């Protein structure tokens, strides 16, 4: 925890990603001179029954009825509000001290290539505003989609503002449920896009075969051997060859997708885990070398930064490139996305755009999100 500047407004960001492994909540300030001051943060657990529903929906499961949709939307909003209130209590901050909450919600469907394109994040922001007493900004993605964009990834604008530099060609890599890159060249237009699966597949396989929700330190993967034939089968997935802008989610990369390649032969569970990890490293490296081969530094954030085996394999595939945590540059890797949605709320209240059209493919800059007053 860092002491807050009493003269600078506080913002609170809420984020639950593709893995649905918890709600990240971050309390931050945006000083007038620039940057982002991290004040405090925590990860709030999901009720196991709700999480199971979210994972099933994210993998393409159907809602039984509008009643089910309404219930889940409300439950997610209530849980997000609980995460915010718990953080305020932990930090000793009153709701009156927080200018706004930026809530990402929980993505349950993302179809940027459908006709018409759409994306759906649940988590009733009215509940969050009501239960916290704080103005809440939410529904950030749909305006970009309406403007012809993918609505994702949205973090490149935040990465550019906080980590951009004219000193080197660099990239920011978020290793969440899905991996995505922000490319920041010294000269030229910043870009960003999803590169493919990361923690969502590895976590799901690890939980199935070890009973633990994630592979701590990549130990399960490290105990196995990469199955080269399986790896190449997965890498042949046509989605990987699509040009940016592109985005994806659990509806594309889920265990059924991974298991389809193992229908004709058996692969040891630890070897599958090792190969899933190698798939993430390979597809990230492929994307970086294809779109910013001059990059000399990759700043890593998201849950994958805690997986040393994954970072070792990524470093091995990017010789000459420094691969390091965003913490080296002053941004907590565990809460960077939550901090980013606090920043987007800050932008929305200022009447400033939050998307980068060069990333999402939208027709132009757009002010994102709907404001729900306290």
XYZ file of C-alpha atoms in Angstrom:
374
model
C 0.000 0.000 0.000
C 1.179 3.538 -0.874
C 0.018 6.704 0.811
C -2.451 8.628 -1.315
C -1.934 12.290 -2.161
C -4.810 14.069 -0.367
C -4.998 16.663 -3.160
C -5.422 14.164 -6.032
C -8.706 12.319 -6.716
C -8.813 8.561 -6.211
C -10.150 6.142 -8.793
C -10.941 2.461 -8.367
C -10.629 -0.118 -11.140
C -12.325 -3.536 -11.247
C -11.319 -6.307 -13.633
C -12.191 -9.981 -14.060
C -10.573 -11.600 -17.060
C -10.992 -14.631 -19.264
C -9.816 -17.049 -16.576
C -12.460 -15.749 -14.121
C -9.992 -16.577 -11.360
C -10.936 -13.570 -9.228
C -11.808 -9.878 -9.386
C -8.774 -7.604 -9.323
C -9.475 -4.289 -7.605
C -6.995 -1.412 -7.658
C -7.113 1.995 -6.014
C -5.080 4.577 -7.924
C -4.453 8.259 -8.557
C -3.515 10.079 -11.753
C -1.240 12.998 -10.826
C -1.447 16.157 -12.918
C 2.157 15.677 -14.002
C 1.284 12.284 -15.500
C 1.659 8.648 -14.591
C -0.360 6.394 -12.336
C 0.131 6.170 -8.571
C -0.857 2.764 -7.196
C -2.388 3.107 -3.726
C -3.716 -0.349 -2.853
C -5.149 -3.485 -4.411
C -6.576 -6.939 -3.790
C -8.052 -9.917 -5.597
C -11.573 -10.834 -4.530
C -12.633 -14.478 -5.002
C -15.644 -15.597 -6.982
C -18.243 -17.806 -5.407
C -17.395 -21.231 -6.929
C -20.915 -21.741 -8.273
C -20.932 -18.359 -10.021
C -17.444 -18.951 -11.410
C -18.531 -22.288 -12.859
C -21.383 -20.552 -14.665
C -19.071 -17.832 -15.985
C -16.535 -20.326 -17.305
C -19.284 -22.327 -19.031
C -20.723 -19.182 -20.625
C -17.285 -18.024 -21.712
C -16.746 -21.335 -23.490
C -19.918 -20.891 -25.517
C -22.515 -22.298 -23.141
C -26.071 -21.091 -23.534
C -28.192 -19.174 -21.056
C -31.331 -21.068 -20.162
C -33.574 -18.005 -20.059
C -33.743 -14.245 -19.703
C -34.326 -14.863 -15.997
C -30.935 -16.574 -15.840
C -29.310 -13.658 -17.669
C -30.829 -11.147 -15.276
C -29.778 -13.138 -12.223
C -26.173 -13.604 -13.336
C -25.846 -9.952 -14.374
C -27.043 -8.875 -10.932
C -24.865 -11.394 -9.080
C -21.753 -10.254 -10.936
C -22.529 -6.621 -10.153
C -23.049 -7.434 -6.472
C -19.744 -9.339 -6.348
C -17.868 -6.514 -8.081
C -19.321 -4.088 -5.532
C -18.169 -6.376 -2.708
C -14.646 -6.327 -4.143
C -14.664 -2.528 -4.268
C -16.012 -2.160 -0.724
C -13.500 -4.653 0.619
C -10.650 -2.694 -0.963
C -11.931 0.590 0.461
C -12.067 -0.977 3.918
C -8.559 -2.401 3.541
C -7.181 0.963 2.414
C -9.058 2.971 5.030
C -10.692 5.080 2.320
C -14.283 6.329 2.378
C -16.466 6.197 -0.751
C -16.637 10.000 -0.729
C -12.899 10.106 -1.452
C -13.246 8.117 -4.700
C -14.139 10.055 -7.831
C -15.279 7.006 -9.804
C -15.089 3.260 -10.294
C -14.151 1.843 -13.681
C -15.667 -1.635 -14.023
C -14.806 -3.965 -16.879
C -17.436 -6.565 -16.015
C -17.151 -10.220 -17.007
C -16.973 -11.079 -20.684
C -19.327 -13.943 -21.493
C -19.327 -13.613 -25.288
C -17.038 -11.827 -27.728
C -17.930 -11.986 -31.418
C -16.095 -9.157 -33.220
C -16.301 -10.974 -36.579
C -20.024 -11.779 -36.418
C -22.577 -9.925 -38.548
C -23.427 -7.771 -36.763
C -20.381 -7.835 -34.492
C -21.015 -7.805 -30.755
C -19.406 -8.229 -27.377
C -21.098 -8.850 -24.035
C -19.784 -8.043 -20.548
C -22.048 -8.721 -17.570
C -21.970 -7.056 -14.159
C -24.777 -4.572 -13.480
C -23.055 -1.225 -12.910
C -26.220 0.143 -11.307
C -25.671 -2.367 -8.492
C -22.050 -1.286 -8.119
C -22.981 2.397 -7.906
C -25.813 1.660 -5.477
C -23.833 -0.656 -3.179
C -20.681 1.461 -3.070
C -22.118 4.953 -3.266
C -19.543 5.766 -5.981
C -20.115 6.906 -9.564
C -19.434 3.884 -11.761
C -18.319 3.832 -15.389
C -18.822 0.519 -17.208
C -19.608 -1.064 -20.591
C -16.371 0.148 -22.169
C -16.170 -2.193 -25.144
C -19.445 -1.911 -27.016
C -18.991 1.657 -28.300
C -15.767 0.655 -30.033
C -17.538 -2.359 -31.592
C -20.376 -0.097 -32.755
C -17.720 2.065 -34.430
C -16.437 -0.919 -36.398
C -13.723 -2.003 -33.968
C -13.083 -5.206 -32.082
C -13.670 -3.568 -28.692
C -10.396 -5.209 -27.660
C -7.764 -5.022 -26.542
C -8.394 -1.748 -24.693
C -5.282 -1.688 -22.526
C -2.866 -0.506 -25.265
C -4.028 3.095 -24.791
C -3.150 2.846 -21.089
C 0.127 1.066 -21.850
C 1.075 3.803 -24.303
C 0.245 6.561 -21.820
C 2.139 4.949 -18.944
C 4.926 2.947 -20.581
C 5.517 4.622 -23.921
C 9.043 5.827 -24.701
C 11.001 7.307 -27.580
C 14.172 5.551 -26.445
C 13.529 2.052 -27.800
C 11.086 -0.167 -29.643
C 9.249 -2.040 -26.924
C 6.189 -4.153 -26.282
C 3.889 -4.666 -23.333
C 2.678 -8.246 -22.917
C -0.370 -9.041 -20.828
C -0.450 -12.716 -19.866
C -3.995 -13.085 -18.635
C -6.441 -15.780 -19.645
C -5.645 -14.646 -23.184
C -2.291 -13.128 -24.137
C -2.166 -9.755 -25.845
C 0.592 -7.466 -27.035
C 0.895 -3.705 -27.203
C 3.545 -2.665 -29.709
C 5.181 0.708 -29.051
C 7.665 1.572 -31.808
C 9.975 4.578 -31.553
C 8.694 5.681 -34.952
C 5.280 4.765 -36.270
C 1.835 3.933 -34.994
C 1.275 1.947 -31.787
C -0.628 -1.273 -32.313
C -2.019 -4.037 -30.153
C -3.852 -7.326 -30.511
C -4.536 -10.662 -28.881
C -1.978 -13.337 -29.702
C -3.827 -16.424 -28.433
C -4.336 -18.486 -25.284
C -2.361 -18.016 -22.077
C -3.516 -18.811 -18.545
C -7.099 -19.846 -19.349
C -6.099 -23.103 -21.047
C -3.172 -23.852 -18.732
C -5.288 -23.222 -15.624
C -8.161 -25.360 -16.874
C -5.884 -28.317 -17.719
C -3.995 -27.990 -14.432
C -7.212 -27.925 -12.386
C -8.563 -30.979 -14.172
C -5.448 -33.088 -13.609
C -4.046 -31.803 -10.299
C -7.075 -30.320 -8.553
C -5.358 -26.936 -8.165
C -6.723 -23.895 -10.023
C -3.381 -22.844 -11.512
C 0.113 -24.178 -12.131
C 2.156 -22.529 -9.363
C 5.548 -21.415 -10.726
C 4.894 -23.508 -13.842
C 5.985 -26.622 -11.909
C 3.436 -28.944 -13.543
C 4.547 -27.803 -17.004
C 8.212 -28.092 -16.044
C 7.646 -31.730 -15.042
C 6.600 -32.636 -18.582
C 8.079 -32.577 -22.071
C 6.815 -30.571 -25.023
C 5.019 -32.774 -27.541
C 6.192 -31.238 -30.819
C 3.503 -32.865 -32.958
C 0.754 -31.595 -30.660
C 2.328 -28.138 -30.565
C 2.455 -27.888 -34.351
C -1.138 -29.100 -34.644
C -2.282 -26.311 -32.311
C -0.120 -23.701 -34.040
C -1.799 -24.585 -37.337
C -5.066 -23.112 -35.978
C -6.134 -20.593 -38.692
C -6.893 -17.882 -36.115
C -3.165 -17.431 -35.452
C -2.608 -16.432 -39.078
C -5.246 -13.691 -39.038
C -3.808 -10.174 -39.358
C -4.470 -7.541 -36.673
C -6.744 -6.096 -35.523
C -7.859 -9.270 -33.822
C -9.153 -10.388 -30.464
C -10.356 -13.640 -29.004
C -11.476 -15.349 -25.820
C -12.454 -18.571 -24.121
C -15.136 -19.215 -26.736
C -12.310 -19.830 -29.254
C -9.593 -21.335 -27.058
C -11.061 -23.804 -24.554
C -10.280 -27.347 -23.458
C -12.496 -28.920 -26.104
C -10.440 -27.087 -28.744
C -7.198 -28.348 -27.205
C -8.462 -31.909 -26.783
C -9.613 -32.220 -30.393
C -5.942 -32.585 -31.349
C -5.547 -35.495 -28.918
C -8.445 -37.572 -30.197
C -6.247 -40.103 -31.991
C -3.512 -40.611 -29.397
C -2.844 -40.210 -25.691
C -0.487 -37.582 -24.333
C 0.585 -37.579 -20.680
C -1.094 -34.775 -18.695
C 2.216 -33.149 -17.698
C 3.324 -33.189 -21.348
C 0.086 -31.495 -22.367
C 0.700 -28.807 -19.742
C 4.247 -28.284 -21.002
C 2.944 -28.029 -24.564
C 0.196 -25.564 -23.644
C 2.835 -23.372 -22.006
C 5.036 -23.651 -25.090
C 2.064 -22.723 -27.286
C 1.674 -19.468 -25.381
C 5.391 -18.674 -25.610
C 5.539 -19.592 -29.297
C 2.486 -17.626 -30.410
C 3.557 -14.527 -28.470
C 7.058 -14.717 -29.946
C 5.688 -15.354 -33.446
C 3.451 -12.293 -33.196
C 6.174 -10.016 -31.864
C 8.722 -11.081 -34.480
C 6.160 -10.669 -37.246
C 4.919 -7.217 -36.258
C 7.726 -5.523 -34.314
C 10.950 -7.462 -34.911
C 12.965 -4.421 -33.802
C 11.629 -4.691 -30.242
C 14.391 -4.854 -27.652
C 12.247 -5.055 -24.507
C 9.025 -6.801 -23.475
C 7.316 -5.627 -20.279
C 5.151 -8.396 -18.850
C 2.038 -8.037 -16.702
C -0.910 -10.233 -15.742
C -0.964 -13.520 -13.874
C 1.567 -15.112 -16.219
C 4.307 -12.883 -14.837
C 4.279 -15.226 -11.811
C 5.084 -18.233 -13.997
C 8.892 -18.362 -14.273
C 8.753 -21.381 -16.584
C 6.642 -19.416 -19.065
C 8.983 -16.423 -18.893
C 11.993 -18.690 -19.446
C 10.456 -20.203 -22.541
C 9.426 -16.787 -23.857
C 12.952 -15.455 -23.309
C 14.393 -18.475 -25.123
C 12.218 -17.728 -28.144
C 13.194 -14.039 -28.171
C 17.007 -13.970 -28.152
C 18.419 -10.509 -27.571
C 15.142 -9.196 -26.148
C 14.881 -8.174 -22.479
C 11.805 -9.806 -20.935
C 10.928 -8.237 -17.583
C 8.024 -7.404 -15.291
C 6.186 -4.110 -15.654
C 7.082 -3.615 -11.965
C 10.574 -2.620 -13.120
C 8.902 0.405 -14.697
C 6.667 1.274 -11.755
C 3.411 -0.518 -12.602
C 2.278 -3.460 -10.482
C 1.867 -6.403 -12.898
C -0.887 -8.039 -10.849
C -3.211 -5.040 -10.983
C -2.227 -3.336 -14.208
C -5.489 -4.146 -15.998
C -7.597 -2.995 -13.056
C -5.527 0.190 -12.993
C -6.205 0.541 -16.700
C -9.962 0.458 -16.242
C -9.675 3.082 -13.515
C -7.789 5.176 -16.095
C -10.529 4.592 -18.678
C -13.129 5.829 -16.173
C -10.944 8.892 -15.597
C -10.826 9.480 -19.376
C -14.585 9.050 -19.756
C -15.379 11.593 -17.056
C -12.998 14.032 -18.744
C -14.769 13.551 -22.062
C -11.658 12.014 -23.639
C -11.456 8.963 -25.933
C -10.247 5.686 -24.471
C -9.647 3.535 -27.544
C -6.799 3.433 -30.054
C -8.288 2.942 -33.547
C -4.926 1.610 -34.766
C -5.406 -1.218 -32.261
C -9.106 -2.036 -32.377
C -9.859 -1.095 -35.979
C -12.592 1.375 -35.011
C -13.451 4.206 -37.382
C -11.993 6.746 -34.998
C -11.396 7.695 -31.361
C -14.412 7.225 -29.119
C -15.334 8.123 -25.555
C -15.989 4.736 -23.978
C -18.351 3.603 -21.259
C -21.646 4.531 -19.657
C -21.715 6.657 -16.498
C -23.857 5.546 -13.562
C -23.906 8.392 -11.016
C -23.567 7.729 -7.303
